[in-house]
Structure formats: structure tokens, C-alpha cells
Coordinates of C-alpha atoms in Angstrom, one line a residue:
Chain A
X1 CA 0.0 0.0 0.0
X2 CA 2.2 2.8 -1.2
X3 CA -0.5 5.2 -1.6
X4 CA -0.4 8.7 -0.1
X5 CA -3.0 8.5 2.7
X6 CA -3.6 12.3 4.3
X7 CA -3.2 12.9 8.0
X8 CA -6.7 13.5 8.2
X9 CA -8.0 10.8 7.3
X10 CA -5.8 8.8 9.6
X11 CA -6.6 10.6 12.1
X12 CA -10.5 9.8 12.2
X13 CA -9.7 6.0 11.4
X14 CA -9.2 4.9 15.6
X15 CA -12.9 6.6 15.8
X16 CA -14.0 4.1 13.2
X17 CA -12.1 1.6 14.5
X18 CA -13.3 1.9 18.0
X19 CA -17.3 2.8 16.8
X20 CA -17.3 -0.2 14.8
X21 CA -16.1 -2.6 18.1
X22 CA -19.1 -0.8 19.7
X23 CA -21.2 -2.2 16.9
X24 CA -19.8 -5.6 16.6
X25 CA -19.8 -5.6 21.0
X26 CA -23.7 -5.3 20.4
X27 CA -23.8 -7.9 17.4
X28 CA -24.6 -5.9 14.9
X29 CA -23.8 -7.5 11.6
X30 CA -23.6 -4.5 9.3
X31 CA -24.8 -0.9 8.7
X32 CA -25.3 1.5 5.6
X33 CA -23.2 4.8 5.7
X34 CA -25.5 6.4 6.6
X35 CA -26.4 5.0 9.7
X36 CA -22.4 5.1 10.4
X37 CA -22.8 8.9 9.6
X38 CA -25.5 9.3 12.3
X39 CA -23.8 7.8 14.8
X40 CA -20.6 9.1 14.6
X41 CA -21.7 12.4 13.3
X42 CA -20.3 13.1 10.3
X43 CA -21.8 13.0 7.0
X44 CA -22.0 9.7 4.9
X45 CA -19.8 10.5 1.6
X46 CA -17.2 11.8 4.5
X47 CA -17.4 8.1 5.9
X48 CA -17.4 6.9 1.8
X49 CA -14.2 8.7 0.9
X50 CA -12.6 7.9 3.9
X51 CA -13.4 4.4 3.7
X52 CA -12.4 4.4 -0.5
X53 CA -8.5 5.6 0.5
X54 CA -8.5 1.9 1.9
X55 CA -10.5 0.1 -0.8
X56 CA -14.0 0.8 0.2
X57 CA -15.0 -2.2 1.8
X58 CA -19.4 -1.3 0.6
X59 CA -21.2 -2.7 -1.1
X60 CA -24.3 -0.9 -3.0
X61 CA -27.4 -1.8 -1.2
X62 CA -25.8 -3.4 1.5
X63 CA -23.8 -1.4 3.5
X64 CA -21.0 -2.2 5.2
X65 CA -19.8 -5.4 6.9
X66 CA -19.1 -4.4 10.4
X67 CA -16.8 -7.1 11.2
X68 CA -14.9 -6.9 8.0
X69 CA -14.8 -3.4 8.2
X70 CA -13.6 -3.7 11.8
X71 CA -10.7 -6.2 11.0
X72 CA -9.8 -4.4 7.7
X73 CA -9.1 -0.7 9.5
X74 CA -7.5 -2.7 12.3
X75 CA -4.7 -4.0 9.9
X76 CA -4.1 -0.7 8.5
X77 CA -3.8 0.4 11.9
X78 CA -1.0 -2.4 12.9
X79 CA -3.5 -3.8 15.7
X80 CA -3.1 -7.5 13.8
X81 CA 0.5 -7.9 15.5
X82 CA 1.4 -7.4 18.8
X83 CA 3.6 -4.5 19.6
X84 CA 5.5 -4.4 22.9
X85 CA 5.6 -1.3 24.9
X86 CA 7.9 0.4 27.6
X87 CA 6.8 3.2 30.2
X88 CA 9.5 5.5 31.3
X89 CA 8.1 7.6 33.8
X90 CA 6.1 5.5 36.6
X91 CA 4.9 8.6 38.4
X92 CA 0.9 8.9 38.0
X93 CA 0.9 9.0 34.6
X94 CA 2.6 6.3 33.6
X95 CA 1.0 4.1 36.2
X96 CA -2.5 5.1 34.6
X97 CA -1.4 4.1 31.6
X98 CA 0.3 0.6 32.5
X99 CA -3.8 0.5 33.9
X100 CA -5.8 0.4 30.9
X101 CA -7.1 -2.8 29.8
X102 CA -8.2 -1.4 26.2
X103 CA -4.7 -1.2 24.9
X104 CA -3.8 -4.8 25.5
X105 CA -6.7 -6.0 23.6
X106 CA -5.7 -3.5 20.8
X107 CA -2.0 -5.6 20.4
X108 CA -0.5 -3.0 22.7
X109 CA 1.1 -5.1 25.9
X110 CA 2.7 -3.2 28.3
X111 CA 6.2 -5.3 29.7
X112 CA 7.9 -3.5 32.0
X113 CA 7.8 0.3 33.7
X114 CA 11.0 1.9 34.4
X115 CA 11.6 4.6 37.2
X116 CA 14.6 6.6 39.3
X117 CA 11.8 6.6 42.3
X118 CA 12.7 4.4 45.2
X119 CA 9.0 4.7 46.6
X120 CA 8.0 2.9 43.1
X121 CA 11.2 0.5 41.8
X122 CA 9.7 -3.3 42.4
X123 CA 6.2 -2.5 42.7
X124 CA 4.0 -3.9 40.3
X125 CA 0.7 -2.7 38.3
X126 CA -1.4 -4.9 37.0
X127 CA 1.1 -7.7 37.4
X128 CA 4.1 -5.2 35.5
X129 CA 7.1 -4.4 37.6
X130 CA 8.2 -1.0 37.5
X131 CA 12.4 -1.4 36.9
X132 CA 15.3 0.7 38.1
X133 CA 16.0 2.9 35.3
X134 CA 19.9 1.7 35.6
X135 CA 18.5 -1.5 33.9
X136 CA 16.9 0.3 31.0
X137 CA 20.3 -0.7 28.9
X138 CA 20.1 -4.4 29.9
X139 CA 16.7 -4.9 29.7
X140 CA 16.0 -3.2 25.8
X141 CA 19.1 -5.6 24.5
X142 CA 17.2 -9.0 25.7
X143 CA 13.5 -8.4 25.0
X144 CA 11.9 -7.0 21.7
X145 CA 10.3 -3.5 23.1
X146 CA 8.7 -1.7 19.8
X147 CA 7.5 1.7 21.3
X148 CA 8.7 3.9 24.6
X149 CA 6.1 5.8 26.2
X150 CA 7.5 9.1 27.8
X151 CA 5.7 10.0 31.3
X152 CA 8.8 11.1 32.5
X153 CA 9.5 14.6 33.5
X154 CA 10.1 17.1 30.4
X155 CA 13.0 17.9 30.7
X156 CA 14.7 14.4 31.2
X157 CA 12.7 13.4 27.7
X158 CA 15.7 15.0 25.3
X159 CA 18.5 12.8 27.0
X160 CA 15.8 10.1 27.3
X161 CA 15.2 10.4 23.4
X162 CA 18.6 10.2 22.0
X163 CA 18.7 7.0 24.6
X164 CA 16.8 4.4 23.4
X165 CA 16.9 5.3 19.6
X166 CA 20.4 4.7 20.7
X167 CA 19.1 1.3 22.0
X168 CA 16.9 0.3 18.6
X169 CA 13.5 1.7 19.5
X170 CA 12.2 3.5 16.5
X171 CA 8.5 4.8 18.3
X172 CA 8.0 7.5 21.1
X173 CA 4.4 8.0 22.4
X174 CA 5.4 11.2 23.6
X175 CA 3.2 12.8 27.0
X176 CA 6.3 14.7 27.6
X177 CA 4.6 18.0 26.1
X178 CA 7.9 19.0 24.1
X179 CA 8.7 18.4 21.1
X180 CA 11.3 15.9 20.6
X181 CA 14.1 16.2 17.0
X182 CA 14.6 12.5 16.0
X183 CA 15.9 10.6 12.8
X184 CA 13.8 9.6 10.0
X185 CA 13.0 6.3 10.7
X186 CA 11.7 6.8 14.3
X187 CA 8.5 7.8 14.6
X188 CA 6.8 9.5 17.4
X189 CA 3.5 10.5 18.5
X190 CA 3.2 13.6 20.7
X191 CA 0.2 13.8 23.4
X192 CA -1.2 17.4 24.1
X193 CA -3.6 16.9 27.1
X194 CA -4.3 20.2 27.0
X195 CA -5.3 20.6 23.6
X196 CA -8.6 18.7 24.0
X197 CA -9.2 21.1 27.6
X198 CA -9.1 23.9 24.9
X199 CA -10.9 22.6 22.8
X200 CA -14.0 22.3 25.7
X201 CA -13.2 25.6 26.5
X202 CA -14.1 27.3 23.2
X203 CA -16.8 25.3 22.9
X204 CA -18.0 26.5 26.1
X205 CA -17.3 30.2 25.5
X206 CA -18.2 30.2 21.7
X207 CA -21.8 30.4 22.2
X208 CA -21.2 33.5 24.7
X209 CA -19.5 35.3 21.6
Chain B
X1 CA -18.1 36.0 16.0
X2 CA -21.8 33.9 14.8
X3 CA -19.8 32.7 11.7
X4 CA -19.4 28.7 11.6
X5 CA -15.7 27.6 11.9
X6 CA -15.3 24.2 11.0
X7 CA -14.0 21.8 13.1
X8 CA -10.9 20.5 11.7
X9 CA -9.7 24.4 12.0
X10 CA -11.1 24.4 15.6
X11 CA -9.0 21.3 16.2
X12 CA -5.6 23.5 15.2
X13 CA -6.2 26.2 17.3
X14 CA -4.4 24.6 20.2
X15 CA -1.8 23.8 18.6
X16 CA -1.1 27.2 17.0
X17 CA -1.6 28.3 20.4
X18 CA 1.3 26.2 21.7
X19 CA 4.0 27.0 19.0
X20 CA 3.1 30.7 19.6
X21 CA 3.8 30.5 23.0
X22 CA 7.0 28.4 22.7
X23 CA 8.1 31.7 20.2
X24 CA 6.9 34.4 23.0
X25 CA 8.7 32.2 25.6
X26 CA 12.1 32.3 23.4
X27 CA 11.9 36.6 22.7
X28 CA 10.3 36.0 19.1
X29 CA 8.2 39.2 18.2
X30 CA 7.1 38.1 14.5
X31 CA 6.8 35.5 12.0
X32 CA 5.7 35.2 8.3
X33 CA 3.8 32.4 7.2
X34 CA 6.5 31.1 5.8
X35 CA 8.6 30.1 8.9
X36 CA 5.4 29.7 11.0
X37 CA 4.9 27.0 8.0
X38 CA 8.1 25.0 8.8
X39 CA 7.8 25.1 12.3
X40 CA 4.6 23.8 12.6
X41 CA 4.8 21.8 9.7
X42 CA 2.0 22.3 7.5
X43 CA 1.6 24.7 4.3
X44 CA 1.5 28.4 4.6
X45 CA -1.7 28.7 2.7
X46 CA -3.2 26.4 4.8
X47 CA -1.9 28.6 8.1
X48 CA -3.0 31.8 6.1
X49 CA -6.2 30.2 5.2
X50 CA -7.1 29.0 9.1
X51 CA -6.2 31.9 10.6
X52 CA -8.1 34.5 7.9
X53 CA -11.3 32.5 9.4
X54 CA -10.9 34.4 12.7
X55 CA -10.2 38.1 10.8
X56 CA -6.8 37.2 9.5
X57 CA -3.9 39.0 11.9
X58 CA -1.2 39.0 9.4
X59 CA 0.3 42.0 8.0
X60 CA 1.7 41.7 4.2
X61 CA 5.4 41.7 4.4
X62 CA 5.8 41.8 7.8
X63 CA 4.6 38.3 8.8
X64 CA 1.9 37.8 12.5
X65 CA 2.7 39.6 15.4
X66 CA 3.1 36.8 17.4
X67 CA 2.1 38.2 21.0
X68 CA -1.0 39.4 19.2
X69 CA -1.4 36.1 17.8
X70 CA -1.1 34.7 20.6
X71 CA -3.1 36.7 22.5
X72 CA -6.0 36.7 19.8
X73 CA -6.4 32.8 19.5
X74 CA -6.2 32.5 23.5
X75 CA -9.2 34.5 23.4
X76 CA -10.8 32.8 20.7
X77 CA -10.6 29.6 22.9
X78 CA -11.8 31.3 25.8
X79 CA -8.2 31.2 27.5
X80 CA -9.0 34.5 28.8
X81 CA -10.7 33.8 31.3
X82 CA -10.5 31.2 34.3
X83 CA -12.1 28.0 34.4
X84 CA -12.8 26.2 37.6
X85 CA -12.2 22.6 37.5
X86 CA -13.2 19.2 38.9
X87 CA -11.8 16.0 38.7
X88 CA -14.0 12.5 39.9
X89 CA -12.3 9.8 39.8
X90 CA -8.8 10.7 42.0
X91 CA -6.9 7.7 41.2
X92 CA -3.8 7.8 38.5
X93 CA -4.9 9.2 36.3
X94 CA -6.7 12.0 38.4
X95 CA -4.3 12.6 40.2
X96 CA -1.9 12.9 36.7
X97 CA -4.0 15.6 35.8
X98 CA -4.2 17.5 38.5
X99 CA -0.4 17.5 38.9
X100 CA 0.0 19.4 35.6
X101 CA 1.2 22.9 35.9
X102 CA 0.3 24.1 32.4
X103 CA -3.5 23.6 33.1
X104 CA -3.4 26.3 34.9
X105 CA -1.3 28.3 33.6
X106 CA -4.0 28.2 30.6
X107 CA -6.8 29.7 32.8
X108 CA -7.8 25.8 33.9
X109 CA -8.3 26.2 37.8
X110 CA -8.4 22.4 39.3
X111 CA -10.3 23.3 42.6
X112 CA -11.0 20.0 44.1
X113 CA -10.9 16.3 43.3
X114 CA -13.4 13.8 44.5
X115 CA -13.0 10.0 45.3
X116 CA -15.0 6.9 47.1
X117 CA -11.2 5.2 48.1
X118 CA -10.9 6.1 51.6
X119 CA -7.2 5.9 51.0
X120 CA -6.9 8.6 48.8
X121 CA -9.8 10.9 50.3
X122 CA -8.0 14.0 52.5
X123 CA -5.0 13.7 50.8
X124 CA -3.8 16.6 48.8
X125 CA -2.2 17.2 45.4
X126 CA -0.4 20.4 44.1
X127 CA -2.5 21.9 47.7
X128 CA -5.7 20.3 46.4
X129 CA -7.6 18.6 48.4
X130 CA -9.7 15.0 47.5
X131 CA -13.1 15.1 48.9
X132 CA -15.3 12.0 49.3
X133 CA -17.4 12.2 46.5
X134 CA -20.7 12.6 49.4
X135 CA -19.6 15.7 49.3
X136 CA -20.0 16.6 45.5
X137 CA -23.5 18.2 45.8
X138 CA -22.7 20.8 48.6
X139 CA -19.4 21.6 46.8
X140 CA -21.2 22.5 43.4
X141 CA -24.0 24.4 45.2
X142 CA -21.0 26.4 47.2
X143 CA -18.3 27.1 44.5
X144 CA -18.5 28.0 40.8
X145 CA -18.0 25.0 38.9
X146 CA -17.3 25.3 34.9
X147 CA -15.8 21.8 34.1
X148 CA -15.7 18.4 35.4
X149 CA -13.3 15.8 34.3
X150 CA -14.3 12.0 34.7
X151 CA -11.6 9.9 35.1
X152 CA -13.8 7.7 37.8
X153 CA -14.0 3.8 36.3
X154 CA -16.3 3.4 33.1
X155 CA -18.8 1.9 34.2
X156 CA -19.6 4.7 36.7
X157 CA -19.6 8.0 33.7
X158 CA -23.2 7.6 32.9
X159 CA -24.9 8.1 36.3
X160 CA -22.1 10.8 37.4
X161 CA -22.9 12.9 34.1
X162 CA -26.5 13.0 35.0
X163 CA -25.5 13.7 38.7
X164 CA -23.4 16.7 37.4
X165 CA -25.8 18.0 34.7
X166 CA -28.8 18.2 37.0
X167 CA -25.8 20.1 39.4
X168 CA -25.5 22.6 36.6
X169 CA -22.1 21.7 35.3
X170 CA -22.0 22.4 31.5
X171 CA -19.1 20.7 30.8
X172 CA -17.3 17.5 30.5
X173 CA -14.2 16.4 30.1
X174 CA -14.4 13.0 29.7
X175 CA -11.4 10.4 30.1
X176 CA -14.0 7.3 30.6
X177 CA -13.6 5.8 26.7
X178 CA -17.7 6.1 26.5
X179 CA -19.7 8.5 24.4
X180 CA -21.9 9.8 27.0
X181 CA -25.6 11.5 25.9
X182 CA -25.6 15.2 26.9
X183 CA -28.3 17.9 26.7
X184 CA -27.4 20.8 23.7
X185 CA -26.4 23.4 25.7
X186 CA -23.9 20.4 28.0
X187 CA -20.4 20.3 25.9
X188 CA -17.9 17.3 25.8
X189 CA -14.7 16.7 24.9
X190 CA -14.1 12.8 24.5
X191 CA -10.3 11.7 25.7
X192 CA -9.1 8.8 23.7
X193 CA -6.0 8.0 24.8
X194 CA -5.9 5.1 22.6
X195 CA -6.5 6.5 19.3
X196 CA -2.6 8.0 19.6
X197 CA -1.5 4.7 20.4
X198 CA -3.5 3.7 17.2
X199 CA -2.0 6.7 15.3
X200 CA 1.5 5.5 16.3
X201 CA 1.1 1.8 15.1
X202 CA -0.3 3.0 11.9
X203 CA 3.4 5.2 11.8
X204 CA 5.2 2.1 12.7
X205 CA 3.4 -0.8 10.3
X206 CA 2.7 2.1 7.4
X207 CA 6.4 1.3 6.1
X208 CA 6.4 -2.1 6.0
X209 CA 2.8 -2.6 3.9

């Protein structure tokens, strides 16, 4: 698939990935477009040309097939193969995240934390133990790790960086809020918390203009 | 400002407003498109283009003023003024958020955090204190309440966002991975921490399709 796919549109595919689990969750076999378009409220030939970047996957008269559909977007997400997944940074944070359920059954597993804290080095969440950060080295040489999340504090998250692209991890998922300079062939995925707060906050005050 | 803005450009705003304010915090005064282009890393017309939808700012041949810039798009997403905020649900991840800093330096005012885990319930973070969530009605009724973030399990959102709405909260900011149905004049902003993750894998398999 060497087709130029545009950020937006990859953008919305988790949303049809995750409504379309909602739909198959509640065994629903397949829907038209635009039923997909009412419920995730945008407008059907939005959901057709999204869908037609990938192949379409429709069928006139039919609609779609939900579980098809489902598997099909999961692929060109990377959810068919398991990627293994570091957290530097067990404060809050990272602990939250070594929480969630959902991200295990999307082919994200979550094998070790890594900390400098005392308070936190050998506990465990969700049956993960949270590592010594000395080990870091050690423990990226002898097991496959695919993607470094960064819960770490900002400005350890340069050093941090350079680090393990230094070990042979080529994805950050970034919470550090910083922007981070890193070859070509890594790729990285910045988190903004704030940027969805802002967003609620023009939405409340947009009406009052 | 009745004119309709389109989403997409709404969803930019906050990150304009984040590279301008990494350029006021480094002594830049202006920019042209051109460079503001690079930075950001999209097209200039596309910058010229968003930004014309909220009166332009831009001065030919001498670039934005980034201070007014800055200042401008704060107010058009009602940075401007403060916003009081609640957190339910004061485990990790509550707690996460209310240990950011830049919340508040954004006009995002956490006020109080409410739990049900005795273990957590007095303690404070960043001097905030974590109420037992018994408490949540004579709270609301006593202190100006704009926002309410749920981070309190999943199963639990749905009751809590009545409980809030009928409280008079208008807004949600919802970390609970469920579309919640809200009254018009109630705003959300769904938090889906795994559509990044989802973004990333895309980055990582992309290559190798």
C-alpha cells in the first residue's frame, strides 16, 4: 500500500475503529453509511471517501460489513501484530497508563515500567514491575520493546530520546509535552492533554460570543 | 463571531496556540507564514487560510505579530478567562491531571478532586484537596464549577454525568472511553488515549505494507 494517505484521514480511522467494536460488542452485523454517519456524526460521503482511500470495503445496497470493516481498518492500523511497549516515567501518569485494559486488547502489551523513584522501583501494576532505570540498557538488549512511552518529566525526555533510539527503539508515544528532533526512521506521537481542555473551552465560551 | 468555523480548524487552534507560546517564551516578536509554515509543519496557505477564518492578523510583508497572535487565539478559545475545574475519579490518572502545571497556567483552575477510596480521600495534590465524593453536591452548590473531568472507572460515567448535569455543570471532560448522551447546551470533549496509540502503530506498520 504505497498510496499517499492524508493525515486526516488517519486521524479519524481509531474513531471508526473503536465505533465499529461498539457495533460488533452489540452484534450488529452490518450498517449503511449512513447510519455510520448518524452515529458518529459526520456525513455519509465523509465516511465513503474515507473508507475508498482503503479500498472501500461497501457494497451498494448493502452497506457495510461491520466485522470486516472492523478487521480491515485494524490492519491498516498495525492492531493485527502485537507491539510491545515500555513506560519511562512510573509517576501517575505512567502508572494510569500501565492501567488500561483497552490497549492490551488492541495488540499494545505493556512489559515492564522503568523509574529513578525508590517509593516505586519493584512494585507492580497490573502484574508489571516498575524497573530501576539503571536497567533500562540491559533490559531493551534482551527483550523486543517496539514503542517507549515518555511519562517522564520534560526535561529528562531529550537525553531520554537520544537514549533508546540509541538502543533500537524507532516509536515514542510522547506525553512529555515537548517536542522531541529525532531521525527519519523513528516515529513518534506527541500527546497534548491540553489541547482537548481547549478545545472544551471554546466550545463553552463560543456560544457566549 | 456567529460565523461557523469548521471543526478540523477548531482542532488547530491549540496547537497554533502552543508554538506561539513556545516563540513568545524564546523573545520571538514576528513571524511570516513562511517560517510559522516550517515550524509547525504544514503549508503556509493552509496557516494563512485557518487563521483569515478568525479576521486574519497578518500584516503583508511583515509576517503575525506573534504576541497578538497569541493573545487573539487565547481568546478565541476562551483562554482569557479562568475556568474552575473538577476531577471525579482521584486515582492515576486524576491525580496525573491534577499535577500538571500548564493547566493552569492556561486559565484551567483544578479546585477539588473527589473520590470513594478512603485511601486517597484527604490527601492533597499540588495543595488540592480529595473530597469524598458525598460531598459533591454541597461543593457545586457552594463554589463556581465550569468543568468536570471523569476519570472515575467506566462503568460509573453515565450516572455521574446526570448527577453533574442536574448540578448545573455544563461541561465535561471525559477520560472514561464512552460517548456519554448530553443535553445541547452540555459540551464534551471525548479523551481517547488510545486513538494516539493507534495513530503511532499506523506510523510504525505504514512502512512495512
Amino acid at each position: 500500500m504505497n498510496k499517499v494517505i492524508s493525515n486526516a484521514v488517519i486521524r479519524r480511522m481509531p474513531r471508526y475503529y473503536r465505533y465499529l467494536g461498539d457495533l460488533l460488542d452489540r452484534g450488529i452485523e452490518r450498517i449503511s453509511s449512513n447510519e455510520l454517519s448518524h452515529i458518529m456524526n459526520v456525513t455519509a460521503s465523509q465516511i465513503r471517501q474515507d473508507l475508498n482511500n482503503f479500498g472501500g470495503f461497501g457494497q451498494q445496497g448493502y452497506g457495510y460489513n461491520v466485522k470486516k470493516l472492523y478487521e480491515e481498518i485494524g490492519k491498516i492500523l498495525g492492531l493485527d501484530v502485537t507491539h510491545n511497549l515500555i513506560i519511562i516515567g512510573a509517576g501517575n501518569l505512567g502508572q494510569a497508563l500501565a492501567g488500561y485494559v483497552q490497549f492490551e486488547k488492541r495488540g499494545f502489551k505493556i512489559i515492564s515500567l522503568f523509574d529513578t523513584n525508590e517509593d516505586v522501583i519493584n512494585k507492580t501494576v497490573r502484574g508489571v514491575k516498575i524497573r530501576p532505570i539503571e536497567e533500562l540498557d540491559d533490559y531493551v538488549k534482551s527483550n523486543k520493546v517496539d514503542i517507549a512511552a515518555f511519562t517522564m518529566p520534560r526535561e529528562k525526555a531529550p537525553a531520554m530520546a537520544k537514549k533508546i533510539i540509541s538502543l533500537g527503539i524507532k516509536a515514542i508515544w510522547n506525553f512529555a509535552n515537548m517536542e522531541l528532533s529525532v531521525p527519519d526512521d523513528v516515529v513518534i506521537e506527541n500527546v497534548h492533554l491540553s489541547d482537548s481542555l481547549m478545545q472544551l473551552s471554546y466550545n463553552i465560551v463560543k456560544d457566549k460570543n
